[in-house]
Short mmCIF file of C-alpha atoms and ligand atoms in Angstrom, two decimals:
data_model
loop_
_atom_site.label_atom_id
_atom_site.label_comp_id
_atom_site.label_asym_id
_atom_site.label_seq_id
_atom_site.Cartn_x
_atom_site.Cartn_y
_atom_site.Cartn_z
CA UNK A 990 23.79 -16.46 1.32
CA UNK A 991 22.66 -13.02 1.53
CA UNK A 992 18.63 -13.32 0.44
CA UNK A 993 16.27 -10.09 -0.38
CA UNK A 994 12.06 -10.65 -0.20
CA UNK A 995 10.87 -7.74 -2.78
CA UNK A 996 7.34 -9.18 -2.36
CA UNK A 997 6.21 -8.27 1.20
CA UNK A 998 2.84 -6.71 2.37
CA UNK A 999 3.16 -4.57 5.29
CA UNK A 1000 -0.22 -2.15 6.99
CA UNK A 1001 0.12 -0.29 9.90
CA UNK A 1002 -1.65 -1.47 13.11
CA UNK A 1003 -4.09 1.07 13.30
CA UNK A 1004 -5.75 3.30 10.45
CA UNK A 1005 -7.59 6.41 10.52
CA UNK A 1006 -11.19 6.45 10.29
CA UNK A 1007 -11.06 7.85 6.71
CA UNK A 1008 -14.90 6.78 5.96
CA UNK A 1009 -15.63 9.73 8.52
CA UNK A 1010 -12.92 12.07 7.80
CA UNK A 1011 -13.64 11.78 4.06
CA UNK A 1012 -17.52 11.72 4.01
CA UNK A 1013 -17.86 8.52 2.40
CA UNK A 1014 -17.29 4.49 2.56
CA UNK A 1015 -15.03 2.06 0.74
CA UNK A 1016 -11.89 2.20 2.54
CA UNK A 1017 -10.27 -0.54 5.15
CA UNK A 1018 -10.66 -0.72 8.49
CA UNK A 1019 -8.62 -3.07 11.06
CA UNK A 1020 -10.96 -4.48 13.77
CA UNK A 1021 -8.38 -6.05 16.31
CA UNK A 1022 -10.02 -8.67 18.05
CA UNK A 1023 -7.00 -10.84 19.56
CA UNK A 1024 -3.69 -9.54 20.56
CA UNK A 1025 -2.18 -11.02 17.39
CA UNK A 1026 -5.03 -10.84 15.03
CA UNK A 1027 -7.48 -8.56 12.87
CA UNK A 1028 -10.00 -8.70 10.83
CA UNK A 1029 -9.76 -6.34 7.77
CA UNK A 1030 -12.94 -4.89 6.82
CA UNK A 1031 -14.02 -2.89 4.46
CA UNK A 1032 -17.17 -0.97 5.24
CA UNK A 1033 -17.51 -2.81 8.35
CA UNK A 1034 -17.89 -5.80 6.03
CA UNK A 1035 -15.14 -8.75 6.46
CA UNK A 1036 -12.21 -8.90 3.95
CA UNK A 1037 -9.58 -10.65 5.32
CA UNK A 1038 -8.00 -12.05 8.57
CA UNK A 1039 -4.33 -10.84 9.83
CA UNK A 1040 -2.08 -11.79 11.88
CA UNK A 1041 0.69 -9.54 13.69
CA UNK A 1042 3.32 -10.30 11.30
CA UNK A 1043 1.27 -8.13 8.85
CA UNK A 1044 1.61 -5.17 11.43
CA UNK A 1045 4.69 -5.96 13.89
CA UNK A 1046 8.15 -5.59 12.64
CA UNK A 1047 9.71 -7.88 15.47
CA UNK A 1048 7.51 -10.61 14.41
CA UNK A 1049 8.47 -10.44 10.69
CA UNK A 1050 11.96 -10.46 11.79
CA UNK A 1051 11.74 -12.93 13.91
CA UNK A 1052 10.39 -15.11 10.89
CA UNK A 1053 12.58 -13.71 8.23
CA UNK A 1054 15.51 -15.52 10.45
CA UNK A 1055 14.05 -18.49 10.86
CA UNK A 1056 14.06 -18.44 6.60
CA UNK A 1057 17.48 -16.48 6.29
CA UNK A 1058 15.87 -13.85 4.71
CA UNK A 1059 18.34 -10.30 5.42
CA UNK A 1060 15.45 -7.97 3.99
CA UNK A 1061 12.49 -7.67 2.91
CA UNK A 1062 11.15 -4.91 0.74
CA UNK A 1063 7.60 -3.28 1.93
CA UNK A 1064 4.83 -2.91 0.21
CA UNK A 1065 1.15 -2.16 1.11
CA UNK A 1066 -1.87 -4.48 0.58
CA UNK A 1067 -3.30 -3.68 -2.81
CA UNK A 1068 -6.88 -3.35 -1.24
CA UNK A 1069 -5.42 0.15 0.39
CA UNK A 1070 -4.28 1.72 -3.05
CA UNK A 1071 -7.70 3.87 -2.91
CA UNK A 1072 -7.67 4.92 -6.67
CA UNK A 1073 -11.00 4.49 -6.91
CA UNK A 1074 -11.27 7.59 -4.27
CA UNK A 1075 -10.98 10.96 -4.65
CA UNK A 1076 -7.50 12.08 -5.37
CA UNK A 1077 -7.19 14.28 -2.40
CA UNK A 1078 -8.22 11.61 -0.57
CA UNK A 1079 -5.96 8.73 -2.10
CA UNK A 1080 -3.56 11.65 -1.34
CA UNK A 1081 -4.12 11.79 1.97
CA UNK A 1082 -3.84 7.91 2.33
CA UNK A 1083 -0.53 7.19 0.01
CA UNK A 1084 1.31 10.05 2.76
CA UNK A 1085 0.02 8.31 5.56
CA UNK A 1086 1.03 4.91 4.89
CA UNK A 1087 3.97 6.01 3.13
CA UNK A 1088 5.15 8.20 6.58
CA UNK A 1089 4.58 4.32 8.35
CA UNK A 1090 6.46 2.55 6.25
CA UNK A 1091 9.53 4.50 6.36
CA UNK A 1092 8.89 5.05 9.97
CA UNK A 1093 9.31 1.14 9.86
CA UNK A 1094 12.36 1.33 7.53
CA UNK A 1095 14.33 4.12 9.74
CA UNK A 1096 13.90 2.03 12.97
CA UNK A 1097 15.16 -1.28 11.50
CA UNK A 1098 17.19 -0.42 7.88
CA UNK A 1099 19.14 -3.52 8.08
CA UNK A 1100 16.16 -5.56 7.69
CA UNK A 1101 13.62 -3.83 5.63
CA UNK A 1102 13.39 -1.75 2.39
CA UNK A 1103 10.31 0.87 1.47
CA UNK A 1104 8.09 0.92 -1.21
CA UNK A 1105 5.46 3.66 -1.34
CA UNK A 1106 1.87 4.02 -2.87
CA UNK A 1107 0.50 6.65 -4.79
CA UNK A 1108 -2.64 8.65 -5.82
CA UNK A 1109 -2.51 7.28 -9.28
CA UNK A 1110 -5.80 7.88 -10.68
CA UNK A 1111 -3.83 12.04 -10.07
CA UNK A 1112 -0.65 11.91 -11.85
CA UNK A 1113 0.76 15.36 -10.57
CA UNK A 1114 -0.51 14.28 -7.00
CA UNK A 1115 1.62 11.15 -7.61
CA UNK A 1116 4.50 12.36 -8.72
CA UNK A 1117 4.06 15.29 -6.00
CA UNK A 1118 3.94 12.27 -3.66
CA UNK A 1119 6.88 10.56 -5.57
CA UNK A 1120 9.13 13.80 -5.02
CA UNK A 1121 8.11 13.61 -1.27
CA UNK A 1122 8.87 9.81 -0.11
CA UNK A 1123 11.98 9.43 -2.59
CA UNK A 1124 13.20 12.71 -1.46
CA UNK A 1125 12.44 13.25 2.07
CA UNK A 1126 11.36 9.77 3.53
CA UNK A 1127 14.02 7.58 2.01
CA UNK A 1128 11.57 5.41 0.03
CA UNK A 1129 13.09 3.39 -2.80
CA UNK A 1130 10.36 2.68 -5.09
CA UNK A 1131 6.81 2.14 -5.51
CA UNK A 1132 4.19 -0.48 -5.86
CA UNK A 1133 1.32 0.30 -8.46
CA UNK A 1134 -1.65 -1.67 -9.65
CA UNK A 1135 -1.77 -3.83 -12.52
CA UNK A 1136 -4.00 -0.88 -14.20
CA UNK A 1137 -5.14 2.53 -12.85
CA UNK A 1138 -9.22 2.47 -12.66
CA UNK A 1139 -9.92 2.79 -16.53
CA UNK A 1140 -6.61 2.75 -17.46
CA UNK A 1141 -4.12 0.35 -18.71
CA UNK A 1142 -0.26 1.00 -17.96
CA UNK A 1143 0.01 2.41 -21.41
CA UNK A 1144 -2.38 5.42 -20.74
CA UNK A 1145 -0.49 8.77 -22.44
CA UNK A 1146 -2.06 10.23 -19.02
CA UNK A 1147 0.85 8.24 -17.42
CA UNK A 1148 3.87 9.10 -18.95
CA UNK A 1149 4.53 12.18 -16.94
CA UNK A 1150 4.87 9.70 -14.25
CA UNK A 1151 6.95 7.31 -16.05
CA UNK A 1152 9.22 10.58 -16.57
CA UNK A 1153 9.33 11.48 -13.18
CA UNK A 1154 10.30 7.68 -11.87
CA UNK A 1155 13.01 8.02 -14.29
CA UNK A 1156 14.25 11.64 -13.10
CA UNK A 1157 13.75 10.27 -9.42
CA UNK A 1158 15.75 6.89 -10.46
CA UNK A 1159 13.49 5.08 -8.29
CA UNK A 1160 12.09 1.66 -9.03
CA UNK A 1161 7.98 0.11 -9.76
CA UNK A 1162 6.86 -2.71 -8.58
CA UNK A 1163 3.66 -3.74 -10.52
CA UNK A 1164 0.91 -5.58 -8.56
CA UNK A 1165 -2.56 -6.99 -9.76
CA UNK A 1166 -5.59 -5.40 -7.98
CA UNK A 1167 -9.04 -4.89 -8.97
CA UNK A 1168 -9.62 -7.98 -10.85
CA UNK A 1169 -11.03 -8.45 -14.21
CA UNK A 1170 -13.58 -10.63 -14.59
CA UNK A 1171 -14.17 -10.77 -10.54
CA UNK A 1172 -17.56 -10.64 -10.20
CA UNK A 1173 -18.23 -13.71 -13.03
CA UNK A 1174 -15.99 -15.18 -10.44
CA UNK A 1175 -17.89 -15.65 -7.37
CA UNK A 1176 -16.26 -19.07 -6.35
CA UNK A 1177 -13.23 -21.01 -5.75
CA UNK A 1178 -11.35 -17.97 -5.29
CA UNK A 1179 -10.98 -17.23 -8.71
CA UNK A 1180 -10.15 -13.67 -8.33
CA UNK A 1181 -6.97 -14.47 -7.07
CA UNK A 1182 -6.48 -17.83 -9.07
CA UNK A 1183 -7.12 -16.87 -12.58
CA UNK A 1184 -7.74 -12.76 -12.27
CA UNK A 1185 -4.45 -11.70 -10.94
CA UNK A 1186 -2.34 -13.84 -13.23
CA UNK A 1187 -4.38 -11.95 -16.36
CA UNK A 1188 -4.10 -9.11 -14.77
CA UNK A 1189 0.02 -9.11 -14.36
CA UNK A 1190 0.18 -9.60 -17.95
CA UNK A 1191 -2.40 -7.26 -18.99
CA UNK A 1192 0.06 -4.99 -17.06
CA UNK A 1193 3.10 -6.23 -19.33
CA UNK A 1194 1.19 -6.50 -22.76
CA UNK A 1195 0.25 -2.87 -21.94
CA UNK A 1196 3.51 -1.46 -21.16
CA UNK A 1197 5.12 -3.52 -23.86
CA UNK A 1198 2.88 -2.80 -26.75
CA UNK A 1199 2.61 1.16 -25.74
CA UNK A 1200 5.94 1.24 -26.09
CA UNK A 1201 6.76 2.19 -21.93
CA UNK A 1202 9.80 0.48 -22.27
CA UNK A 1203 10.72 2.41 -25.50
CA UNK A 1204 9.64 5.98 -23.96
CA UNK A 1205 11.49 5.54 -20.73
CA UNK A 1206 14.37 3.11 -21.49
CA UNK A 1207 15.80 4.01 -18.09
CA UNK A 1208 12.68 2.58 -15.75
CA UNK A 1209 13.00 -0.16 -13.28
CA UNK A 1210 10.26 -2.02 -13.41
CA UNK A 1211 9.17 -5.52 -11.72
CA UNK A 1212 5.89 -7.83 -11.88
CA UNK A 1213 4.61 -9.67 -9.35
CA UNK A 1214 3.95 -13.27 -9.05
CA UNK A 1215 6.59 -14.08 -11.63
CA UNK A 1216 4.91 -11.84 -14.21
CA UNK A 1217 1.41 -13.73 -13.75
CA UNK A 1218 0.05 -15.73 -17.25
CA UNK A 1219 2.50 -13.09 -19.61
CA UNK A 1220 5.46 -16.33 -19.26
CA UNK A 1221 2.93 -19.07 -19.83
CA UNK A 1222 1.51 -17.26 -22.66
CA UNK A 1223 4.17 -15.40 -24.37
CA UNK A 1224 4.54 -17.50 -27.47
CA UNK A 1225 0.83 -16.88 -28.05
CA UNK A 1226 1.51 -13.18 -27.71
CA UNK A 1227 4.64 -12.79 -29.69
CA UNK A 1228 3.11 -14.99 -32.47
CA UNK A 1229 -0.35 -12.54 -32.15
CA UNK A 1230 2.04 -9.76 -32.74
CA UNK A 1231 3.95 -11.53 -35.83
CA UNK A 1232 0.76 -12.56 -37.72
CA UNK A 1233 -1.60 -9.41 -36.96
CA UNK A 1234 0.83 -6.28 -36.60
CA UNK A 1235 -2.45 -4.41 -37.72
CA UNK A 1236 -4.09 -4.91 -33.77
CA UNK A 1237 -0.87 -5.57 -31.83
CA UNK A 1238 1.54 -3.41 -33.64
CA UNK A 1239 -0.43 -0.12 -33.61
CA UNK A 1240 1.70 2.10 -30.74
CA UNK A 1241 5.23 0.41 -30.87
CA UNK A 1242 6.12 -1.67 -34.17
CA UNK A 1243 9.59 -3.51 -32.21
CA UNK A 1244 9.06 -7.28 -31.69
CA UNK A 1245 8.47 -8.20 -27.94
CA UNK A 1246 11.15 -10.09 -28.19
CA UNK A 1247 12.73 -7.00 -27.29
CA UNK A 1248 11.58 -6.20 -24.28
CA UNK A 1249 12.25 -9.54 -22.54
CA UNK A 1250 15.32 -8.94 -20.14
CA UNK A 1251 14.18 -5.48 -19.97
CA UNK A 1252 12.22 -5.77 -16.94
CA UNK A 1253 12.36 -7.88 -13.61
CA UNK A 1254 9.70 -10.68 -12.33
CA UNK A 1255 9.50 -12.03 -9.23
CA UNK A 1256 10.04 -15.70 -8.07
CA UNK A 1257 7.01 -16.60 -6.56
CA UNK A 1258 5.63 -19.60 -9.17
CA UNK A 1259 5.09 -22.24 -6.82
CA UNK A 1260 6.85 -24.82 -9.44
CA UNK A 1261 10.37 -25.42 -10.61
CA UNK A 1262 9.63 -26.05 -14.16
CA UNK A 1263 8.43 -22.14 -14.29
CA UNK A 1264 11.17 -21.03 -12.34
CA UNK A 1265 13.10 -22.14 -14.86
CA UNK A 1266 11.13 -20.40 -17.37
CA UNK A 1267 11.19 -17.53 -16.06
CA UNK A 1268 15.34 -17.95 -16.12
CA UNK A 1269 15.07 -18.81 -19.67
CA UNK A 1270 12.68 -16.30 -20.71
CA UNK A 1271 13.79 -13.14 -19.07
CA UNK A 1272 17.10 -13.74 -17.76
CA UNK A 1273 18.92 -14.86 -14.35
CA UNK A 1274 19.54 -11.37 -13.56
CA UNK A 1275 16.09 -10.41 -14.17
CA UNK A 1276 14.22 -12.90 -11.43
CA UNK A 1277 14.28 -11.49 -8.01
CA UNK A 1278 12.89 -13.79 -4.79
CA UNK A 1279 9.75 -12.44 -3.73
CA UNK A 1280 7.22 -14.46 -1.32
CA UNK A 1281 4.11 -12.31 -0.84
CA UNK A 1282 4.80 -12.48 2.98
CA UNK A 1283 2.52 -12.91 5.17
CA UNK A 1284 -0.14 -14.11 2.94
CA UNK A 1285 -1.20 -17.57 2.32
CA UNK A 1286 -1.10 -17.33 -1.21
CA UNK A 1287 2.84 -16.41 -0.89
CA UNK A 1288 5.68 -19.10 -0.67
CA UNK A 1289 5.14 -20.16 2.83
CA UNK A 1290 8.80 -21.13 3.30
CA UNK A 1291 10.49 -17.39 1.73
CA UNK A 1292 13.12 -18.74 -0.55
CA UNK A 1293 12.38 -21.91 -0.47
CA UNK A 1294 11.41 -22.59 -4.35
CA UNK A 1295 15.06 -21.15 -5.28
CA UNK A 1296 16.81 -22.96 -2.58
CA UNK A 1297 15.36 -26.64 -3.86
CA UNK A 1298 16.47 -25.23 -7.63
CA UNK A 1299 19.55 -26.90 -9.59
CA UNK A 1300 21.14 -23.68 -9.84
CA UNK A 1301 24.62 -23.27 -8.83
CA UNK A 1302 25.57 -20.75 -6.28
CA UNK A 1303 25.94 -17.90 -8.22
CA UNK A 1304 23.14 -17.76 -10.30
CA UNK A 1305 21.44 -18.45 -6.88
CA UNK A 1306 23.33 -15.30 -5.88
CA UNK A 1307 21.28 -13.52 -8.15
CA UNK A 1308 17.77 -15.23 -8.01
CA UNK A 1309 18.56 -14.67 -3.92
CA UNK A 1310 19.58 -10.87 -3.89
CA UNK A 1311 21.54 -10.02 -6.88
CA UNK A 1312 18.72 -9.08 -9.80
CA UNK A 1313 16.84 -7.24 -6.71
CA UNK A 1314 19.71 -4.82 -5.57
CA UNK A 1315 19.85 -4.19 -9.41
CA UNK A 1316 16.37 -3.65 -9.36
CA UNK A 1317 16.24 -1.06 -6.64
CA UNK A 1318 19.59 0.57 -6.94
CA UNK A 1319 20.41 0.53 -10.50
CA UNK A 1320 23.40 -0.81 -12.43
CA UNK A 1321 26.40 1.50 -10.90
CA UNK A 1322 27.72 3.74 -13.72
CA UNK A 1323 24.99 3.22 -16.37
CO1 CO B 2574 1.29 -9.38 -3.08
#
């Protein structure tokens, strides 16, 4: 069966030297000290270790195969979305690693599908950017943090962006960055363990209770990491919003209730018993297989988690590739 990975992390082999050409630190740098492996740092200070498969497009394919995976959707590494930067700058770095993915895309588009980055913290430089990579580079969508510096997703400063993703019928793909809480969390990776889950649902809370869904009924929107705590803890939050409508009910007075089915989630919850609930709660046509490839936080087996499921074959159809065509293309004729 046909199978589409909209969770996959892609960064070009080599980077500029943007601390020099911008005048100041903060951004990543790839230090490649093997043939197949770099350290990411960020002001010369180690972040992470990758292999090839982050960089080379014949070794993802080569292990998309071995899993049966057709495509996989591209994203960049969160640490790169440089909103914290000056615009101009984050400018300058959304074009350039926008330019490699599609470069990426046009030499293999039977395997792999684009999502861009953008200077958020700018909206008009974002939505020039938008107009650009949908327009010109072929890009599908784009990925965009869990919240934009001080803002949540419900900012009014981001609606003439929601506007133009509508106009531009192109799909978001929400992804936690910047984590709350992080530096109470020195240990156990706890960032990444508790931080991203809260933020994924800070992300939905925000865009449900601002009433994003409401504004721009026509936006595609998907969560990472199967929506983070929001499924886990969405009879807390729709019983919040039933017994104090005073806090929760301020910007958009419909239930929540309504917005579930509205928006996709990826699969990648690590347990069958919230698979499921995901199913249950949003909808078989609203889960999409996603893996976080190549990172080992990701389903190390793409797939995998669905493929061990009790679903019959065609709600597999859609958990595998169905609710992420929909996702990224539309619904034909709506
Ligand atoms: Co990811």
């Amino acid at each position: 069966m046909k199978k589409i990975d909209i969770h996959t992390h892609i960064i070009p082999e080599h980077l500029p030297a943007w601390a020099e050409k911008f005048g100041y630190g903060g951004f990543v740098n790839l230090e490649h000290h093997t043939n197949c492996s770099a350290k990411m740092l960020i002001d010369g200070k180690f972040f992470r270790e990758l292999q090839n498969n982050c960089w080379d497009p014949k070794a993802r394919i080569a292990e998309c195969d071995q899993h049966q995976i057709q495509l996989q959707v591209l994203s960049t590494i969160p640490v790169l979305f440089s909103y914290w930067a000056q615009a101009k700058d984050a400018w300058d770095v959304s074009r350039f690693l926008n330019d490699h993915i599609a470069g990426v895309v046009r030499e293999y588009p039977d395997r792999f599908i684009g999502l861009g980055t953008l200077p958020m913290q700018d909206p008009q430089l974002a939505i020039r950017e938008m107009e650009r990579a949908s327009s010109t580079l072929g890009i599908a969508g784009f990925e965009i943090g869990s919240h934009i510096n001080d803002w949540n997703l419900d900012a009014k400063e981001l609606d003439e962006f929601y506007e133009a993703a509508e106009d531009l019928d192109v799909c978001l793909f929400v992804h936690p960055w910047d984590m709350m809480g992080k530096e109470k969390m020195p240990k156990y990776w706890l960032p990444w363990l508790v931080g991203m889950p809260a933020e994924t649902s800070l992300a939905i809370c925000s865009m449900i209770f601002g009433g994003i869904f409401e504004k721009f009924p026509k936006l595609r929107v998907a969560f990472a990491h199967g929506g983070g705590a929001f499924p886990g803890s969405y009879g807390r939050i729709k019983h919040g919003f039933e017994v104090r409508p005073d806090l929760v009910a301020v910007d958009n007075p419909n239930h929540p209730d309504q917005y579930l089915g509205k928006f996709w989630v990826d699969s990648l919850v690590h347990d069958i018993d919230m698979l499921d609930k995901l199913v249950s709660l949003f909808g078989i046509d609203k889960v999409a297989l996603g893996s976080d490839y190549p990172f080992p936080l990701g389903e190390l087996n793409p797939g995998k988690l669905i493929e061990s499921s009790g679903y019959d074959a065609d709600e597999k159809s859609w958990l595998n590739y169905r609710s992420a065509e929909e996702w990224l293309m539309g619904r034909m004729g709506d």
